[in-house]
Short mmCIF file of C-alpha atoms in Angstrom, two decimals:
data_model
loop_
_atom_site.label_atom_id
_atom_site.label_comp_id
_atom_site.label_asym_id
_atom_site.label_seq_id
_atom_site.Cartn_x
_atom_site.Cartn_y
_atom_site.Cartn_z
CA UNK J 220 -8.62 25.19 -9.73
CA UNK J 221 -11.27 26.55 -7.59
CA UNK J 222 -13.31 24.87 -4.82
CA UNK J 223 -16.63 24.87 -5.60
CA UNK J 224 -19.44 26.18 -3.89
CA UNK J 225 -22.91 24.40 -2.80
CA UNK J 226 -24.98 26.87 -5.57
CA UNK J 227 -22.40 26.62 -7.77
CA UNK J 228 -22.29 23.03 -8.27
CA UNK J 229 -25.84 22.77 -7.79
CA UNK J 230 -26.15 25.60 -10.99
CA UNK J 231 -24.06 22.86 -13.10
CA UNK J 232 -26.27 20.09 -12.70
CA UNK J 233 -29.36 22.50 -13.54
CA UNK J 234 -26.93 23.55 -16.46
CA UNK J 235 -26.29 19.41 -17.52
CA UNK J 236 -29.80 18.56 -16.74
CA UNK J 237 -31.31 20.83 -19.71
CA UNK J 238 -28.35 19.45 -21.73
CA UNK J 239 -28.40 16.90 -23.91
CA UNK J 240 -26.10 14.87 -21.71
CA UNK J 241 -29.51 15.42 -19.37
CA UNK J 242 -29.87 12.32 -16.85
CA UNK J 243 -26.40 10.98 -18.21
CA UNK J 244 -24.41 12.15 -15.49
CA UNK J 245 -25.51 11.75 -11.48
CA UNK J 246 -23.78 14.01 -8.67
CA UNK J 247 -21.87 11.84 -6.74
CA UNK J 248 -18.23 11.83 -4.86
CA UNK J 249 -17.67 14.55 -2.22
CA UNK J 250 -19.26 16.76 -3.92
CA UNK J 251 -22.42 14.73 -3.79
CA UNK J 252 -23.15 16.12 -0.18
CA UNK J 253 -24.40 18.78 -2.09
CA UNK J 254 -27.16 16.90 -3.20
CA UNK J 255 -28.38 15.57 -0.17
CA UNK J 256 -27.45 18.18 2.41
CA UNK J 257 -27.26 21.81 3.41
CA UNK J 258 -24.77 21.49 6.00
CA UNK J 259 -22.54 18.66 5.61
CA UNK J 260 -19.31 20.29 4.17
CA UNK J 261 -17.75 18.80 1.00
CA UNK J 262 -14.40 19.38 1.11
CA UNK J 263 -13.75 18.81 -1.98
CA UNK J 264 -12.04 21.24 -4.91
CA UNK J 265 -14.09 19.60 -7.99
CA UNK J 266 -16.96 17.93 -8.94
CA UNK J 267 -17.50 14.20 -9.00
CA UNK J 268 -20.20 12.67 -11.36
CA UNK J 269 -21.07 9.77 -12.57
CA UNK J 270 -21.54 8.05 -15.58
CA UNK J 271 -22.11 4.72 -17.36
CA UNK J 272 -18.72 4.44 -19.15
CA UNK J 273 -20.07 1.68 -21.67
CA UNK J 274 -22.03 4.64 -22.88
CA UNK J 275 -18.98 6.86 -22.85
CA UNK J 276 -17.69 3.93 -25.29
CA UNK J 277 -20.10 4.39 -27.98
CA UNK J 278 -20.61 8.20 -27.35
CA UNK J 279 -17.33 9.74 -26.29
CA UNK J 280 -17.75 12.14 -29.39
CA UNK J 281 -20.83 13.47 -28.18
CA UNK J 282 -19.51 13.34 -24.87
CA UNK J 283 -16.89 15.69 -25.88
CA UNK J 284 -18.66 18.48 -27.75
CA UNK J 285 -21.65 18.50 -25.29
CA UNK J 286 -19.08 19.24 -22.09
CA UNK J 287 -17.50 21.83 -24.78
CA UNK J 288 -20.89 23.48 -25.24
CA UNK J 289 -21.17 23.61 -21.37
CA UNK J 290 -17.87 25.47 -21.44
CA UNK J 291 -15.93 22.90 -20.78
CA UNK J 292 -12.53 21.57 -21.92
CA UNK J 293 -11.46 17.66 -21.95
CA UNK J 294 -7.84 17.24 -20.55
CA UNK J 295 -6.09 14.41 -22.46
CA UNK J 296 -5.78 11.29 -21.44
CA UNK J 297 -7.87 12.26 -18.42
CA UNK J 298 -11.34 11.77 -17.06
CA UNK J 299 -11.33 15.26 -16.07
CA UNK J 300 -13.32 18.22 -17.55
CA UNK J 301 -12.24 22.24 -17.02
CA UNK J 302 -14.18 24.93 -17.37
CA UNK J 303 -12.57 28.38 -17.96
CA UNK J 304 -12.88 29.65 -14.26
CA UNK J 305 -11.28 26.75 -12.80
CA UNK J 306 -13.98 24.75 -11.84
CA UNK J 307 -13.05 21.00 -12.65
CA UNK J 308 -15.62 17.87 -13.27
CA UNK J 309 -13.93 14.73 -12.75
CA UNK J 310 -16.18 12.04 -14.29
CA UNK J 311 -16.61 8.55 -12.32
CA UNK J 312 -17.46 5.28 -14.09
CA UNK J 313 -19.67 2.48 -13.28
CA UNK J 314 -21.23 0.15 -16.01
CA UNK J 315 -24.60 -1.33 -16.10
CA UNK J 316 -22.83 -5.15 -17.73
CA UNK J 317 -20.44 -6.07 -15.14
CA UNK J 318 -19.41 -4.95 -11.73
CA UNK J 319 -15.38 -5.18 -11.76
CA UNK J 320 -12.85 -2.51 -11.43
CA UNK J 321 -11.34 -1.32 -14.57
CA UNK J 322 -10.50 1.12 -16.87
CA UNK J 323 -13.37 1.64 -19.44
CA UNK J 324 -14.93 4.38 -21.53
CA UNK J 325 -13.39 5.74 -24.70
CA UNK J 326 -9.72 5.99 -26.31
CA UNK J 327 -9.71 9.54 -25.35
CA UNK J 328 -11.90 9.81 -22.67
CA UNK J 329 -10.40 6.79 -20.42
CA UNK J 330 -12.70 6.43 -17.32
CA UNK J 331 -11.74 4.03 -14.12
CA UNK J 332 -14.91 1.64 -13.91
CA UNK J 333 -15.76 0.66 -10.43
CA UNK J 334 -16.95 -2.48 -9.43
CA UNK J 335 -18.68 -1.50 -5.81
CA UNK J 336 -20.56 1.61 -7.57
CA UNK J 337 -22.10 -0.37 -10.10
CA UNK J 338 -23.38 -3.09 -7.77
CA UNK J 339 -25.13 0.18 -5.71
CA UNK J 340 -26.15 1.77 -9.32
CA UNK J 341 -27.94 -1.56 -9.69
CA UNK J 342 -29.75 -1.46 -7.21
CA UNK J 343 -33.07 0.10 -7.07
CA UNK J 344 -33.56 4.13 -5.65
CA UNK J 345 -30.07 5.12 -5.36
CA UNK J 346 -30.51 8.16 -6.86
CA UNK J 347 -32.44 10.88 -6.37
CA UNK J 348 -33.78 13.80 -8.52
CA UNK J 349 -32.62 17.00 -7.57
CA UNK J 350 -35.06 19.81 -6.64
CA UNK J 351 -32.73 22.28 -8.87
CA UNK J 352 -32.70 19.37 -11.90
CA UNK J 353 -30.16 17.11 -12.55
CA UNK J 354 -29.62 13.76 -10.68
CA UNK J 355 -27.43 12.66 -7.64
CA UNK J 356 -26.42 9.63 -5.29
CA UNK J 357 -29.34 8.93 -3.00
CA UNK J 358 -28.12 9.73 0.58
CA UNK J 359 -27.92 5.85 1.50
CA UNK J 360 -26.19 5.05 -2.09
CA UNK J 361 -23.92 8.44 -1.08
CA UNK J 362 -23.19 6.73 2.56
CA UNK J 363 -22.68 3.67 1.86
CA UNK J 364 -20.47 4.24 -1.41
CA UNK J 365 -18.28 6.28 0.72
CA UNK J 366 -17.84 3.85 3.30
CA UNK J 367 -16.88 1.34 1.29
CA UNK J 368 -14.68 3.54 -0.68
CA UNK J 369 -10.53 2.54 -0.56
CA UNK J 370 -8.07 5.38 -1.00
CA UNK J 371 -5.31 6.01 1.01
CA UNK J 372 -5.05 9.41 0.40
CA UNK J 373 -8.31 11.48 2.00
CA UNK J 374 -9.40 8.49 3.02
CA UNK J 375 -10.72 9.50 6.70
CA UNK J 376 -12.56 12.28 5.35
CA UNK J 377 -15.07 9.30 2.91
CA UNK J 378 -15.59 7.89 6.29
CA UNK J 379 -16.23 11.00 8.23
CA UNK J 380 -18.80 12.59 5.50
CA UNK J 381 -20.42 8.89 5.56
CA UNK J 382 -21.29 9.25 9.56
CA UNK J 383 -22.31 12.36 9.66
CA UNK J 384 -24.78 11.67 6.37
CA UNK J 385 -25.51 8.71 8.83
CA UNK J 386 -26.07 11.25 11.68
CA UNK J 387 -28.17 13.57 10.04
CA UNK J 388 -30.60 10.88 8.53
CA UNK J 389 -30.28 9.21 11.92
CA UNK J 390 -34.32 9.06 12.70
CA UNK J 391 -35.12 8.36 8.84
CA UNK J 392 -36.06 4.29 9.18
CA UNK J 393 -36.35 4.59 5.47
CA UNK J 394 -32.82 5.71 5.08
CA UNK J 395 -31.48 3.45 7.56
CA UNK J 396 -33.46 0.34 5.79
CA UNK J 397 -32.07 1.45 2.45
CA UNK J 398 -28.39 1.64 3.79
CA UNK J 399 -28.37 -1.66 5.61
CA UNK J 400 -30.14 -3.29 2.10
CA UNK J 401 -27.16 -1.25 0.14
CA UNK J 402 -24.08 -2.48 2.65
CA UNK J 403 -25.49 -6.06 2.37
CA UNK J 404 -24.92 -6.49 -1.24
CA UNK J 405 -21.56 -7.01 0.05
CA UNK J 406 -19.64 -10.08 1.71
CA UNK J 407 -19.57 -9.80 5.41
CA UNK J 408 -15.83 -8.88 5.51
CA UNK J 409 -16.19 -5.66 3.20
CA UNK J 410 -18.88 -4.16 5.90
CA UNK J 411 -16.62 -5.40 8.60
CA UNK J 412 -13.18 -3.44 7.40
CA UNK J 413 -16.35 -0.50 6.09
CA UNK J 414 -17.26 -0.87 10.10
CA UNK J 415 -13.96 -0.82 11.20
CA UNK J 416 -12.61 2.43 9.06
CA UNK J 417 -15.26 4.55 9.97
CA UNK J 418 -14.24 3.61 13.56
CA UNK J 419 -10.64 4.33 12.68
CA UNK J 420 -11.78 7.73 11.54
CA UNK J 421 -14.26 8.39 14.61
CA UNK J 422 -11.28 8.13 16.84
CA UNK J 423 -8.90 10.00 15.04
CA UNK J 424 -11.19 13.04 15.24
CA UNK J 425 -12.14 12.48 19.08
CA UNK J 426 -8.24 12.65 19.43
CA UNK J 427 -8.34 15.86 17.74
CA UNK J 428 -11.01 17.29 19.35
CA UNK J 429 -9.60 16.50 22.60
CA UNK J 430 -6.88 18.39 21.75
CA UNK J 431 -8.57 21.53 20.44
CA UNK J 432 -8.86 24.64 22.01
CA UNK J 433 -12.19 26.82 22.62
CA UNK J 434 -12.27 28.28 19.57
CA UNK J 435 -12.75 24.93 18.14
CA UNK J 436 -16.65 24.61 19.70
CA UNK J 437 -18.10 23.68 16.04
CA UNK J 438 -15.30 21.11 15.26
CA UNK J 439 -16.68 19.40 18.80
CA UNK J 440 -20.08 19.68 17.51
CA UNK J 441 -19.16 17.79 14.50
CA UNK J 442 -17.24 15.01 15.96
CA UNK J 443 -20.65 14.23 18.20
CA UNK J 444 -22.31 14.25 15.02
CA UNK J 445 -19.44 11.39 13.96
CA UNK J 446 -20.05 9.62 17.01
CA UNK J 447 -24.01 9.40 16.82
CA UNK J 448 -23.10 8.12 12.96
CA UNK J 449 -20.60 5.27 14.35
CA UNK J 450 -23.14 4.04 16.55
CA UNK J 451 -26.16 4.11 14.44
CA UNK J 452 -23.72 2.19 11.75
CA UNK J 453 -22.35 0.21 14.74
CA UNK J 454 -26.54 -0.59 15.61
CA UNK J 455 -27.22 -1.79 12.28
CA UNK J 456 -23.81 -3.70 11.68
CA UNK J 457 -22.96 -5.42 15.31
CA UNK J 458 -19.75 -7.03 15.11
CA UNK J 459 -19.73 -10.97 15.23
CA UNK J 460 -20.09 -12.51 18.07
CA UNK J 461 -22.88 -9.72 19.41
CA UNK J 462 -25.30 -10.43 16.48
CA UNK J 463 -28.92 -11.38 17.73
CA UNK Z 554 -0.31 28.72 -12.46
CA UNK Z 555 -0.67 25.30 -14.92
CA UNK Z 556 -2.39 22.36 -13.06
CA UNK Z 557 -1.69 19.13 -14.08
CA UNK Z 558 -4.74 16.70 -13.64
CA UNK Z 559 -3.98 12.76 -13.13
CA UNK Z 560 -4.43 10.91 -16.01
CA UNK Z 561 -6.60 7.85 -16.02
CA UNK Z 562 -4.01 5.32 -16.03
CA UNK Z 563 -1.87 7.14 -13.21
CA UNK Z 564 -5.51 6.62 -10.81
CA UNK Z 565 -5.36 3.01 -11.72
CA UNK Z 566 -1.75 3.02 -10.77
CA UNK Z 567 -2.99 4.37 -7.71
CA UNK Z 568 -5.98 2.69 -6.96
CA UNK Z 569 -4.49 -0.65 -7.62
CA UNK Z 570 -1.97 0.43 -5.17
CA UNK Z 571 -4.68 1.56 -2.67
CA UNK Z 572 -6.16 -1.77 -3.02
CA UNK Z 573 -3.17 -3.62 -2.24
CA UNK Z 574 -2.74 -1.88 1.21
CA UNK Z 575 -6.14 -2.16 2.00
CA UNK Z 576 -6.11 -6.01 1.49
CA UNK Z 577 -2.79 -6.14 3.82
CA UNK Z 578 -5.04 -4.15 6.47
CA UNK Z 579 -8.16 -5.94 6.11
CA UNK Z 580 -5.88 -9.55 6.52
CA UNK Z 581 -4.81 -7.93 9.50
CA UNK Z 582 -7.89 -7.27 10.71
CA UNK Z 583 -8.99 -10.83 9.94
CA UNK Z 584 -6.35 -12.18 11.78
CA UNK Z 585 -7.04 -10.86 15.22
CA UNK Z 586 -9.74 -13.86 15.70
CA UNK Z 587 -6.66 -16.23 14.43
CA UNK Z 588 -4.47 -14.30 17.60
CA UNK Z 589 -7.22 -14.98 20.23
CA UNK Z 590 -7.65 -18.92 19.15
CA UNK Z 591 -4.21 -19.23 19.23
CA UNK Z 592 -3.22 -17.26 22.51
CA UNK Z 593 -5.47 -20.07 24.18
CA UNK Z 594 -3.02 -22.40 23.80
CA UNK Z 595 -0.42 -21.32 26.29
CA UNK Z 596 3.14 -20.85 24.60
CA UNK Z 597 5.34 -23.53 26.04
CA UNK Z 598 9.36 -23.03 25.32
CA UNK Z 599 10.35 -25.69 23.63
CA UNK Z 600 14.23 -24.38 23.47
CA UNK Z 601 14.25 -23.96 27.16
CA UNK Z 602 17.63 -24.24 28.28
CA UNK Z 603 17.15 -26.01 31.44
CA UNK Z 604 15.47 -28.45 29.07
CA UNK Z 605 16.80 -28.78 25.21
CA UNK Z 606 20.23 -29.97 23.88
CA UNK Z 607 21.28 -30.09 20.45
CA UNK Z 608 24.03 -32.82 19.31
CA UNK Z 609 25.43 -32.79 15.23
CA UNK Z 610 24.41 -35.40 13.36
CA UNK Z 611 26.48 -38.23 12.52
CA UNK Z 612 24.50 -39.81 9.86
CA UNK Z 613 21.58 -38.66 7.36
CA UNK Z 614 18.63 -36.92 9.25
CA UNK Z 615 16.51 -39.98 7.85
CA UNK Z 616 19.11 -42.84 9.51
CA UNK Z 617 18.83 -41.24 12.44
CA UNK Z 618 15.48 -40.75 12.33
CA UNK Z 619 14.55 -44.32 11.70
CA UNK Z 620 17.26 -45.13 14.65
CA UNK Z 621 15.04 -43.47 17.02
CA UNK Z 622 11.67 -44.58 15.86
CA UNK Z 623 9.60 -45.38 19.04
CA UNK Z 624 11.74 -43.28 21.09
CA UNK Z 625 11.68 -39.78 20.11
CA UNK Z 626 8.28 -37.65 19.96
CA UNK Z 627 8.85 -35.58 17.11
CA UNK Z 628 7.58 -31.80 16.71
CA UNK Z 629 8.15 -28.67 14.73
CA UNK Z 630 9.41 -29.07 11.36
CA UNK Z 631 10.35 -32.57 11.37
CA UNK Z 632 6.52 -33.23 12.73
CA UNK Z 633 5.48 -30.83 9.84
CA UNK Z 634 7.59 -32.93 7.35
CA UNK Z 635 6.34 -36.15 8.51
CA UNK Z 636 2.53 -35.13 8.55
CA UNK Z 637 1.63 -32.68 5.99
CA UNK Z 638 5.24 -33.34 3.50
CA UNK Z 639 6.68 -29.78 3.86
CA UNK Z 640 8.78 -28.09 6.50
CA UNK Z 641 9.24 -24.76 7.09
CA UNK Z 642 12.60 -24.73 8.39
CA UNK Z 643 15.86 -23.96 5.71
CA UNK Z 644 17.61 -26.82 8.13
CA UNK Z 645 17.20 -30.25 7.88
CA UNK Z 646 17.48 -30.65 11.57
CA UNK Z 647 15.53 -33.28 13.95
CA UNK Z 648 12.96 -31.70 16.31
CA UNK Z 649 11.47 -33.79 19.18
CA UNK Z 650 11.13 -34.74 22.01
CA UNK Z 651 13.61 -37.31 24.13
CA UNK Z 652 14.35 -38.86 27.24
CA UNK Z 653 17.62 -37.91 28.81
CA UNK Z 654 17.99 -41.79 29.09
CA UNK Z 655 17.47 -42.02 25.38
CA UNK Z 656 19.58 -39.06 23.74
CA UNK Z 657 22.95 -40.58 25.95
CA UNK Z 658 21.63 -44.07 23.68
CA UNK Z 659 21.79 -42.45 21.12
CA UNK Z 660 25.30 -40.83 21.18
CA UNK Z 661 26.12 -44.27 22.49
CA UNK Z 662 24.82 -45.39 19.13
CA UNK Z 663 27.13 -43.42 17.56
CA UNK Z 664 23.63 -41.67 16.13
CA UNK Z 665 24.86 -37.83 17.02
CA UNK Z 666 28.12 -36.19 18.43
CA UNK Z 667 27.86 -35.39 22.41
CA UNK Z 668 25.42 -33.42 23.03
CA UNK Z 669 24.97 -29.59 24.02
CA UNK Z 670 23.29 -26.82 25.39
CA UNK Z 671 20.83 -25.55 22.71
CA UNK Z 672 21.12 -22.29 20.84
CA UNK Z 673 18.49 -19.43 20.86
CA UNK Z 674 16.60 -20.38 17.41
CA UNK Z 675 16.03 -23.48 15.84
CA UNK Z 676 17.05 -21.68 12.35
CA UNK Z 677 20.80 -22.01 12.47
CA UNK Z 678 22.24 -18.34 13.64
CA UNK Z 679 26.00 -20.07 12.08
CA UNK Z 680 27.28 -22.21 9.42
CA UNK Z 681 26.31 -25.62 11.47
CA UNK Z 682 26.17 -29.21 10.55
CA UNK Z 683 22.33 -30.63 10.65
CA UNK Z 684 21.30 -31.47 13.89
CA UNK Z 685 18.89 -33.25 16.16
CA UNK Z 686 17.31 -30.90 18.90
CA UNK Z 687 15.78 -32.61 21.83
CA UNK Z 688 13.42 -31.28 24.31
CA UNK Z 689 14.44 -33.60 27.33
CA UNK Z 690 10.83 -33.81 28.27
CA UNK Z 691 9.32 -37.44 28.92
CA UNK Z 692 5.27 -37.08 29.56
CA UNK Z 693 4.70 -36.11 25.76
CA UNK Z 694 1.46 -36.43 24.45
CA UNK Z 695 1.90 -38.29 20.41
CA UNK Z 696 0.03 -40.06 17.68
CA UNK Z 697 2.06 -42.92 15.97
CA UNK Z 698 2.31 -42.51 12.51
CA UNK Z 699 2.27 -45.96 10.30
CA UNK Z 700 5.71 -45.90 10.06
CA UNK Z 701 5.92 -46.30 13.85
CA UNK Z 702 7.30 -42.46 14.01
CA UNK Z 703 5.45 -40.68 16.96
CA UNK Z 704 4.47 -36.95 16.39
CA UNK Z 705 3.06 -34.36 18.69
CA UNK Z 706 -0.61 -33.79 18.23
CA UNK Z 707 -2.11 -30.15 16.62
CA UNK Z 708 -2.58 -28.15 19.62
CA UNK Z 709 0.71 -29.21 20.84
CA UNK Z 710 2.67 -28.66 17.59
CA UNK Z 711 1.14 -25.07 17.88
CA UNK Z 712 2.08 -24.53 21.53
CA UNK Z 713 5.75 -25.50 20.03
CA UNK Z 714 5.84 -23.55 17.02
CA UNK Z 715 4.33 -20.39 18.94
CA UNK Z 716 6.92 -21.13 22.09
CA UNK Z 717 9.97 -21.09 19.51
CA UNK Z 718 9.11 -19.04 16.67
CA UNK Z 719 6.64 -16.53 18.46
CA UNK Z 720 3.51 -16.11 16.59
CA UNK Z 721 3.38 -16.50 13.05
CA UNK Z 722 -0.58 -16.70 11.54
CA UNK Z 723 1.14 -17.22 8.35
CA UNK Z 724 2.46 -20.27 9.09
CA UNK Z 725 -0.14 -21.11 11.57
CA UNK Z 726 -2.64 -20.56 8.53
CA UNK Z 727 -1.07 -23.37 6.29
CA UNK Z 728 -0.10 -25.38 8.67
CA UNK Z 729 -3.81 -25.83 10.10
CA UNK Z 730 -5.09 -26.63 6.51
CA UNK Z 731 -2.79 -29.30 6.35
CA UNK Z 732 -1.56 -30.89 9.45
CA UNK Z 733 -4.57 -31.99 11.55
CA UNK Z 734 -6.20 -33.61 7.91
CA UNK Z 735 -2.99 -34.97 7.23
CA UNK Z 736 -2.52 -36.89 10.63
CA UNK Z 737 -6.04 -38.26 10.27
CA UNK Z 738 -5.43 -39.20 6.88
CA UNK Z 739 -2.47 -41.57 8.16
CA UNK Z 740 -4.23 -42.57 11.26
CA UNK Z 741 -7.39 -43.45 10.15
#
């Protein structure tokens, strides 16, 4: 498996967007920072997209032979595509009838359904054409799917790539609007625990940074970037008790 | 080198487990506003040993009970019983309070065995007999019950619990959603 890099992903989503499979499939995950930013890194060693898994349902056939003709390779009783080189495309559900978690799309092509994506799918703007063709997460839909994202492994570094898309939108009003509108689709205790594990991950990268040496200057730079995202998100979310 | 990629069902396996521990955390979380409320009320020790004795029972915890009706204050899990139907104690023990005056009445009575100092817990640390644990405090705040058995109020039944038990939002939780409606229900 190989860790893919910024042109490279961007290539396959020029590649999927003259396929047939065309808007079907919308850059998302880690590797959705690609879509939204030059210098955010991704950290990531395959490609996250997206797609409407009641579709995957009824099409999984097509599905199949249309990854096949982009070269590649369905792994049984997986979500995940490979292409010859090593570069893997993991696809994400989300489904345009409900908005639970489960496990949908097709008897070979089993997708996990999430409930929290497909509430931000339905709402409107969340994604964005790319300049290079193919579709991705909107940054707000990127930040604010990532905060509210629960995994215990990598889970710091959803929360981390969150702020700093936070930070580097930090004078867009637009951005900020659309984020707050996005976060509010949920009860008050998701944005809370969202609120508070950002935090979580804000301080365990001060700690680090404290501890770095010289040679560490850009890590610094990057955990400022962290901090301006905590308090923009702090700004727009104020914890109880301090709300106007 | 072969990879092996997670199949679908082993990320549900994984994201259900995910979810679990994020609900634990996020309880957590929710339960720091419970820790503040209750911190207000200052933990009082209610097995102080200056103050508490414990004496066997020498009849059923109800007799006994009904024996000192009008006397006793009851708290804890007898208070719990009384009010809301449920303890949350494995003994069936008495918990109140009592005069000094009235505990020697009631080994007088023939009620309990001579009393003692009290142990550490009000769960029973040995094989024991049931028995009634006094608090030999007089100025007791209560509400009589229609049966004529007095029980501490809310606030105090949590200053008890969290002064012998230590905190326990758990308990605190269900006890709160059933104690305070139950007493007005019987008062009322």
């Amino acid at each position: 498996m190989s860790r893919p890099k910024r042109a490279e992903v961007l290539a396959l989503l020029n590649q999927v967007g003259s396929s047939s499979l065309g808007n079907r499939l919308i850059l998302a995950g880690s590797s959705g920072v690609y879509g939204i930013s030059e210098t955010i890194p991704a950290l990531t060693e395959d490609v996250d997209v997206l797609i409407d898994a009641d579709w995957v349902a009824k099409e999984e056939q097509q599905l199949i032979g249309e990854m096949k003709k982009l070269g590649f390779e369905h792994q049984p009783e997986t979500s995940t595509f490979l292409r010859q080189d090593g570069l893997s495309l993991d696809l994400v559900g989300y489904s345009r009838q409900d908005s639970v978690d489960r496990i949908g799309g097709g008897e070979n092509v089993p997708i996990m359904v999430f409930g929290d994506l497909s509430q931000v799918l339905a709402a409107p703007g969340t994604t964005i054409e790319l300049p290079t063709q193919g579709k991705a997460l909107s940054a707000a839909a990127l930040a604010a799917v990532k905060l509210l994202t629960i995994r215990l492994e990598k889970g710091s570094k959803d929360k981390l790539q969150a702020l700093l898309v936070i930070a580097e939108h930090a004078e867009d009003e637009d951005f900020l609007r659309k984020l707050r509108r996005l976060l509010m689709l949920f009860e008050s205790d998701r944005i809370e625990d969202a609120v508070s594990d950002a935090q979580t991950a804000c301080l365990a990268v001060s700690g680090d940074v404290v501890r770095a040496d010289a040679e560490s200057s850009g890590y610094a730079d990057m955990s400022q970037a962290i901090n301006h995202g905590l308090d923009i998100l702090k700004r727009l979310f104020p914890p109880r008790g301090e709300q106007p | 080198m072969s990879q092996r990629f997670l199949t679908t069902a082993e990320r549900w396996r994984r994201y259900q487990r995910d979810l679990e521990a994020y609900r634990r955390r996020s309880l957590f979380r929710r339960s720091h506003s419970r820790f503040r409320r209750d911190l207000d009320i200052v933990p009082h020790i209610f097995l102080l040993a200056s103050k508490a004795r414990m004496a066997p029972l020498r009849g059923p915890e109800e007799a006994v009970r009904n024996a000192l009706r009008g006397r006793a204050v009851w708290t804890l899990d007898t208070a719990a019983r009384l009010v809301s139907g449920h303890g949350f104690l494995a003994s069936r023990d008495l918990t109140g309070y009592l005069a000094a005056s009235d505990l020697a009445w009631a080994e007088d009575k023939g009620l309990v065995n001579m009393p003692r100092s009290s142990g550490l817990s009000v769960d029973p640390l040995y094989q024991r007999p049931p028995m009634l644990i006094a608090n030999l405090e007089e100025q007791i705040p209560y509400v009589e019950l229609p049966s004529g058995d007095r029980v501490v109020p809310w606030t105090f039944l949590v200053r008890d619990l969290m002064g012998t038990l230590g905190w326990r939002p758990d308990l605190l939780t269900r006890l709160e959603a059933t104690f305070p409606t139950g007493l007005a229900a019987l008062t009322d």
